[in-house]
Amino acid sequence: QALLVESGGGSVQTGGSLRLSCVASFNIYSGPSLAWFRQAPGKEREGVAAIDKYRATHYLDSVKGRFTISRDNAVNTIYLQMNNLSLEDTAMYYCASGGPGRVSPAALVPDQYPHWGQGTQVTVSS
């Protein structure tokens, strides 16, 4: 059973930054894509960013230029650097693994991922 553990969430003011981390219990080096998703209360879960083993990335349009996904295979961890946060970024953020072999818009579809972490809360206030 793949295990994913997120951390780094918290409360920040608009314009602030946070860095989320997701540690996997398995070797991510040659595996399928990993991704970050988020879900706000009353809304559907949406894909935020995905990264494949070639380090190709794909982002939700609303976070392009503000968020950066990266990976460190040596410690089986992916990151999400979030800058210039806005109120609309408030959500529970989830890490997911087992996605498509190469990133594409499909890499941001929740149904593509069989393994999920428990989530970390991000709250942005004015």
mmCIF file with all atom_site columns, C-alpha atoms in Angstrom:
data_model
loop_
_atom_site.group_PDB
_atom_site.id
_atom_site.type_symbol
_atom_site.label_atom_id
_atom_site.label_alt_id
_atom_site.label_comp_id
_atom_site.label_asym_id
_atom_site.label_entity_id
_atom_site.label_seq_id
_atom_site.pdbx_PDB_ins_code
_atom_site.Cartn_x
_atom_site.Cartn_y
_atom_site.Cartn_z
_atom_site.occupancy
_atom_site.B_iso_or_equiv
_atom_site.pdbx_formal_charge
_atom_site.auth_seq_id
_atom_site.auth_comp_id
_atom_site.auth_asym_id
_atom_site.auth_atom_id
_atom_site.pdbx_PDB_model_num
ATOM 1   C CA . GLN A 1 1   ? 0.000   0.000  0.000   1.00 0.00 ? 1   GLN A CA 1
ATOM 2   C CA . ALA A 1 2   ? 1.513   3.296  -1.115  1.00 0.00 ? 2   ALA A CA 1
ATOM 3   C CA . LEU A 1 3   ? 1.707   5.842  1.665   1.00 0.00 ? 3   LEU A CA 1
ATOM 4   C CA . LEU A 1 4   ? 1.872   9.575  1.098   1.00 0.00 ? 4   LEU A CA 1
ATOM 5   C CA . VAL A 1 5   ? 2.286   12.085 3.911   1.00 0.00 ? 5   VAL A CA 1
ATOM 6   C CA . GLU A 1 6   ? 1.777   15.792 3.317   1.00 0.00 ? 6   GLU A CA 1
ATOM 7   C CA . SER A 1 7   ? 3.044   18.646 5.459   1.00 0.00 ? 7   SER A CA 1
ATOM 8   C CA . GLY A 1 8   ? 3.658   22.374 5.289   1.00 0.00 ? 8   GLY A CA 1
ATOM 9   C CA . GLY A 1 9   ? 0.146   23.733 5.317   1.00 0.00 ? 9   GLY A CA 1
ATOM 10  C CA . GLY A 1 10  ? -0.874  26.617 7.523   1.00 0.00 ? 10  GLY A CA 1
ATOM 11  C CA . SER A 1 11  ? -2.444  30.045 7.699   1.00 0.00 ? 11  SER A CA 1
ATOM 12  C CA . VAL A 1 12  ? -1.027  32.978 5.764   1.00 0.00 ? 12  VAL A CA 1
ATOM 13  C CA . GLN A 1 13  ? -2.167  36.387 4.618   1.00 0.00 ? 13  GLN A CA 1
ATOM 14  C CA . THR A 1 14  ? -2.829  37.233 0.996   1.00 0.00 ? 14  THR A CA 1
ATOM 15  C CA . GLY A 1 15  ? 0.395   37.617 -0.920  1.00 0.00 ? 15  GLY A CA 1
ATOM 16  C CA . GLY A 1 16  ? 2.222   35.215 1.372   1.00 0.00 ? 16  GLY A CA 1
ATOM 17  C CA . SER A 1 17  ? 3.997   31.964 0.578   1.00 0.00 ? 17  SER A CA 1
ATOM 18  C CA . LEU A 1 18  ? 3.948   28.363 1.728   1.00 0.00 ? 18  LEU A CA 1
ATOM 19  C CA . ARG A 1 19  ? 5.868   25.269 0.710   1.00 0.00 ? 19  ARG A CA 1
ATOM 20  C CA . LEU A 1 20  ? 4.085   21.948 0.871   1.00 0.00 ? 20  LEU A CA 1
ATOM 21  C CA . SER A 1 21  ? 5.934   18.648 1.052   1.00 0.00 ? 21  SER A CA 1
ATOM 22  C CA . CYS A 1 22  ? 4.763   15.115 0.298   1.00 0.00 ? 22  CYS A CA 1
ATOM 23  C CA . VAL A 1 23  ? 6.896   12.177 1.365   1.00 0.00 ? 23  VAL A CA 1
ATOM 24  C CA . ALA A 1 24  ? 6.260   8.829  -0.301  1.00 0.00 ? 24  ALA A CA 1
ATOM 25  C CA . SER A 1 25  ? 6.868   5.453  1.331   1.00 0.00 ? 25  SER A CA 1
ATOM 26  C CA . PHE A 1 26  ? 8.101   4.061  -1.999  1.00 0.00 ? 26  PHE A CA 1
ATOM 27  C CA . ASN A 1 27  ? 10.740  4.878  -4.585  1.00 0.00 ? 27  ASN A CA 1
ATOM 28  C CA . ILE A 1 28  ? 9.412   7.631  -6.848  1.00 0.00 ? 28  ILE A CA 1
ATOM 29  C CA . TYR A 1 29  ? 12.412  7.727  -9.186  1.00 0.00 ? 29  TYR A CA 1
ATOM 30  C CA . SER A 1 30  ? 11.019  5.739  -12.120 1.00 0.00 ? 30  SER A CA 1
ATOM 31  C CA . GLY A 1 31  ? 7.358   5.669  -11.244 1.00 0.00 ? 31  GLY A CA 1
ATOM 32  C CA . PRO A 1 32  ? 4.284   7.313  -12.729 1.00 0.00 ? 32  PRO A CA 1
ATOM 33  C CA . SER A 1 33  ? 3.304   10.930 -12.246 1.00 0.00 ? 33  SER A CA 1
ATOM 34  C CA . LEU A 1 34  ? 2.707   12.563 -8.910  1.00 0.00 ? 34  LEU A CA 1
ATOM 35  C CA . ALA A 1 35  ? 0.489   15.542 -8.364  1.00 0.00 ? 35  ALA A CA 1
ATOM 36  C CA . TRP A 1 36  ? -1.040  18.044 -5.997  1.00 0.00 ? 36  TRP A CA 1
ATOM 37  C CA . PHE A 1 37  ? -4.786  18.497 -5.796  1.00 0.00 ? 37  PHE A CA 1
ATOM 38  C CA . ARG A 1 38  ? -6.951  20.745 -3.663  1.00 0.00 ? 38  ARG A CA 1
ATOM 39  C CA . GLN A 1 39  ? -10.501 20.798 -2.461  1.00 0.00 ? 39  GLN A CA 1
ATOM 40  C CA . ALA A 1 40  ? -12.305 23.768 -0.957  1.00 0.00 ? 40  ALA A CA 1
ATOM 41  C CA . PRO A 1 41  ? -15.509 23.346 1.067   1.00 0.00 ? 41  PRO A CA 1
ATOM 42  C CA . GLY A 1 42  ? -18.468 22.746 -1.222  1.00 0.00 ? 42  GLY A CA 1
ATOM 43  C CA . LYS A 1 43  ? -16.298 22.412 -4.305  1.00 0.00 ? 43  LYS A CA 1
ATOM 44  C CA . GLU A 1 44  ? -14.978 19.509 -6.314  1.00 0.00 ? 44  GLU A CA 1
ATOM 45  C CA . ARG A 1 45  ? -11.399 18.365 -5.997  1.00 0.00 ? 45  ARG A CA 1
ATOM 46  C CA . GLU A 1 46  ? -9.227  19.999 -8.663  1.00 0.00 ? 46  GLU A CA 1
ATOM 47  C CA . GLY A 1 47  ? -5.776  19.297 -9.948  1.00 0.00 ? 47  GLY A CA 1
ATOM 48  C CA . VAL A 1 48  ? -3.210  21.985 -9.164  1.00 0.00 ? 48  VAL A CA 1
ATOM 49  C CA . ALA A 1 49  ? 0.090   20.666 -10.507 1.00 0.00 ? 49  ALA A CA 1
ATOM 50  C CA . ALA A 1 50  ? 1.617   17.418 -11.734 1.00 0.00 ? 50  ALA A CA 1
ATOM 51  C CA . ILE A 1 51  ? 5.151   16.215 -12.393 1.00 0.00 ? 51  ILE A CA 1
ATOM 52  C CA . ASP A 1 52  ? 6.419   13.103 -14.153 1.00 0.00 ? 52  ASP A CA 1
ATOM 53  C CA . LYS A 1 53  ? 9.672   11.158 -13.913 1.00 0.00 ? 53  LYS A CA 1
ATOM 54  C CA . TYR A 1 54  ? 11.169  13.348 -16.678 1.00 0.00 ? 54  TYR A CA 1
ATOM 55  C CA . ARG A 1 55  ? 10.395  16.381 -14.505 1.00 0.00 ? 55  ARG A CA 1
ATOM 56  C CA . ALA A 1 56  ? 7.889   17.675 -17.016 1.00 0.00 ? 56  ALA A CA 1
ATOM 57  C CA . THR A 1 57  ? 5.168   19.667 -15.290 1.00 0.00 ? 57  THR A CA 1
ATOM 58  C CA . HIS A 1 58  ? 1.611   20.773 -15.862 1.00 0.00 ? 58  HIS A CA 1
ATOM 59  C CA . TYR A 1 59  ? -0.342  23.392 -13.919 1.00 0.00 ? 59  TYR A CA 1
ATOM 60  C CA . LEU A 1 60  ? -3.863  24.591 -13.333 1.00 0.00 ? 60  LEU A CA 1
ATOM 61  C CA . ASP A 1 61  ? -4.192  27.863 -15.238 1.00 0.00 ? 61  ASP A CA 1
ATOM 62  C CA . SER A 1 62  ? -5.016  29.901 -12.142 1.00 0.00 ? 62  SER A CA 1
ATOM 63  C CA . VAL A 1 63  ? -1.756  28.954 -10.392 1.00 0.00 ? 63  VAL A CA 1
ATOM 64  C CA . LYS A 1 64  ? 0.648   29.319 -13.308 1.00 0.00 ? 64  LYS A CA 1
ATOM 65  C CA . GLY A 1 65  ? 3.441   31.723 -12.452 1.00 0.00 ? 65  GLY A CA 1
ATOM 66  C CA . ARG A 1 66  ? 2.671   31.478 -8.720  1.00 0.00 ? 66  ARG A CA 1
ATOM 67  C CA . PHE A 1 67  ? 3.053   27.778 -7.867  1.00 0.00 ? 67  PHE A CA 1
ATOM 68  C CA . THR A 1 68  ? 5.974   25.480 -8.636  1.00 0.00 ? 68  THR A CA 1
ATOM 69  C CA . ILE A 1 69  ? 5.982   21.702 -8.319  1.00 0.00 ? 69  ILE A CA 1
ATOM 70  C CA . SER A 1 70  ? 9.285   19.916 -7.917  1.00 0.00 ? 70  SER A CA 1
ATOM 71  C CA . ARG A 1 71  ? 10.661  16.579 -6.829  1.00 0.00 ? 71  ARG A CA 1
ATOM 72  C CA . ASP A 1 72  ? 13.648  15.200 -4.952  1.00 0.00 ? 72  ASP A CA 1
ATOM 73  C CA . ASN A 1 73  ? 14.009  11.541 -5.855  1.00 0.00 ? 73  ASN A CA 1
ATOM 74  C CA . ALA A 1 74  ? 16.753  11.024 -3.267  1.00 0.00 ? 74  ALA A CA 1
ATOM 75  C CA . VAL A 1 75  ? 14.241  11.509 -0.461  1.00 0.00 ? 75  VAL A CA 1
ATOM 76  C CA . ASN A 1 76  ? 11.107  10.355 -2.328  1.00 0.00 ? 76  ASN A CA 1
ATOM 77  C CA . THR A 1 77  ? 9.495   13.751 -1.897  1.00 0.00 ? 77  THR A CA 1
ATOM 78  C CA . ILE A 1 78  ? 7.586   16.181 -4.047  1.00 0.00 ? 78  ILE A CA 1
ATOM 79  C CA . TYR A 1 79  ? 7.060   19.827 -3.184  1.00 0.00 ? 79  TYR A CA 1
ATOM 80  C CA . LEU A 1 80  ? 4.644   22.590 -4.021  1.00 0.00 ? 80  LEU A CA 1
ATOM 81  C CA . GLN A 1 81  ? 6.039   26.083 -3.612  1.00 0.00 ? 81  GLN A CA 1
ATOM 82  C CA . MET A 1 82  ? 3.117   28.498 -3.461  1.00 0.00 ? 82  MET A CA 1
ATOM 83  C CA . ASN A 1 83  ? 3.778   32.226 -3.801  1.00 0.00 ? 83  ASN A CA 1
ATOM 84  C CA . ASN A 1 84  ? 1.502   35.250 -3.934  1.00 0.00 ? 84  ASN A CA 1
ATOM 85  C CA . LEU A 1 85  ? -1.312  33.306 -2.320  1.00 0.00 ? 85  LEU A CA 1
ATOM 86  C CA . SER A 1 86  ? -4.865  34.567 -2.711  1.00 0.00 ? 86  SER A CA 1
ATOM 87  C CA . LEU A 1 87  ? -8.105  33.915 -0.851  1.00 0.00 ? 87  LEU A CA 1
ATOM 88  C CA . GLU A 1 88  ? -9.133  31.543 -3.634  1.00 0.00 ? 88  GLU A CA 1
ATOM 89  C CA . ASP A 1 89  ? -6.210  29.256 -2.793  1.00 0.00 ? 89  ASP A CA 1
ATOM 90  C CA . THR A 1 90  ? -7.756  28.322 0.546   1.00 0.00 ? 90  THR A CA 1
ATOM 91  C CA . ALA A 1 91  ? -8.361  24.566 0.494   1.00 0.00 ? 91  ALA A CA 1
ATOM 92  C CA . MET A 1 92  ? -7.238  21.189 1.719   1.00 0.00 ? 92  MET A CA 1
ATOM 93  C CA . TYR A 1 93  ? -4.257  20.186 -0.410  1.00 0.00 ? 93  TYR A CA 1
ATOM 94  C CA . TYR A 1 94  ? -3.659  16.533 -1.266  1.00 0.00 ? 94  TYR A CA 1
ATOM 95  C CA . CYS A 1 95  ? -0.720  14.684 -2.740  1.00 0.00 ? 95  CYS A CA 1
ATOM 96  C CA . ALA A 1 96  ? -1.461  11.842 -5.162  1.00 0.00 ? 96  ALA A CA 1
ATOM 97  C CA . SER A 1 97  ? 0.594   9.175  -6.918  1.00 0.00 ? 97  SER A CA 1
ATOM 98  C CA . GLY A 1 98  ? 0.155   6.572  -9.622  1.00 0.00 ? 98  GLY A CA 1
ATOM 99  C CA . GLY A 1 99  ? -0.899  8.976  -12.362 1.00 0.00 ? 99  GLY A CA 1
ATOM 100 C CA . PRO A 1 100 ? -0.141  8.943  -16.093 1.00 0.00 ? 100 PRO A CA 1
ATOM 101 C CA . GLY A 1 101 ? 3.351   8.076  -17.270 1.00 0.00 ? 101 GLY A CA 1
ATOM 102 C CA . ARG A 1 102 ? 3.765   11.508 -18.869 1.00 0.00 ? 102 ARG A CA 1
ATOM 103 C CA . VAL A 1 103 ? 2.110   14.717 -17.782 1.00 0.00 ? 103 VAL A CA 1
ATOM 104 C CA . SER A 1 104 ? -0.629  16.204 -19.893 1.00 0.00 ? 104 SER A CA 1
ATOM 105 C CA . PRO A 1 105 ? -3.926  17.886 -19.022 1.00 0.00 ? 105 PRO A CA 1
ATOM 106 C CA . ALA A 1 106 ? -5.127  14.409 -18.009 1.00 0.00 ? 106 ALA A CA 1
ATOM 107 C CA . ALA A 1 107 ? -2.533  14.440 -15.245 1.00 0.00 ? 107 ALA A CA 1
ATOM 108 C CA . LEU A 1 108 ? -4.751  16.895 -13.356 1.00 0.00 ? 108 LEU A CA 1
ATOM 109 C CA . VAL A 1 109 ? -7.791  14.592 -13.330 1.00 0.00 ? 109 VAL A CA 1
ATOM 110 C CA . PRO A 1 110 ? -8.358  13.034 -9.884  1.00 0.00 ? 110 PRO A CA 1
ATOM 111 C CA . ASP A 1 111 ? -9.586  9.717  -11.296 1.00 0.00 ? 111 ASP A CA 1
ATOM 112 C CA . GLN A 1 112 ? -6.135  9.126  -12.816 1.00 0.00 ? 112 GLN A CA 1
ATOM 113 C CA . TYR A 1 113 ? -4.598  8.654  -9.361  1.00 0.00 ? 113 TYR A CA 1
ATOM 114 C CA . PRO A 1 114 ? -5.154  5.584  -7.166  1.00 0.00 ? 114 PRO A CA 1
ATOM 115 C CA . HIS A 1 115 ? -3.110  6.689  -4.156  1.00 0.00 ? 115 HIS A CA 1
ATOM 116 C CA . TRP A 1 116 ? -3.763  9.711  -1.973  1.00 0.00 ? 116 TRP A CA 1
ATOM 117 C CA . GLY A 1 117 ? -2.420  11.339 1.148   1.00 0.00 ? 117 GLY A CA 1
ATOM 118 C CA . GLN A 1 118 ? -4.537  12.636 4.027   1.00 0.00 ? 118 GLN A CA 1
ATOM 119 C CA . GLY A 1 119 ? -4.129  16.273 3.077   1.00 0.00 ? 119 GLY A CA 1
ATOM 120 C CA . THR A 1 120 ? -2.785  19.454 4.608   1.00 0.00 ? 120 THR A CA 1
ATOM 121 C CA . GLN A 1 121 ? -4.888  22.573 5.130   1.00 0.00 ? 121 GLN A CA 1
ATOM 122 C CA . VAL A 1 122 ? -3.970  25.900 3.548   1.00 0.00 ? 122 VAL A CA 1
ATOM 123 C CA . THR A 1 123 ? -5.887  28.950 4.741   1.00 0.00 ? 123 THR A CA 1
ATOM 124 C CA . VAL A 1 124 ? -5.333  32.367 3.210   1.00 0.00 ? 124 VAL A CA 1
ATOM 125 C CA . SER A 1 125 ? -6.817  35.422 4.881   1.00 0.00 ? 125 SER A CA 1
ATOM 126 C CA . SER A 1 126 ? -6.894  39.131 4.100   1.00 0.00 ? 126 SER A CA 1
#
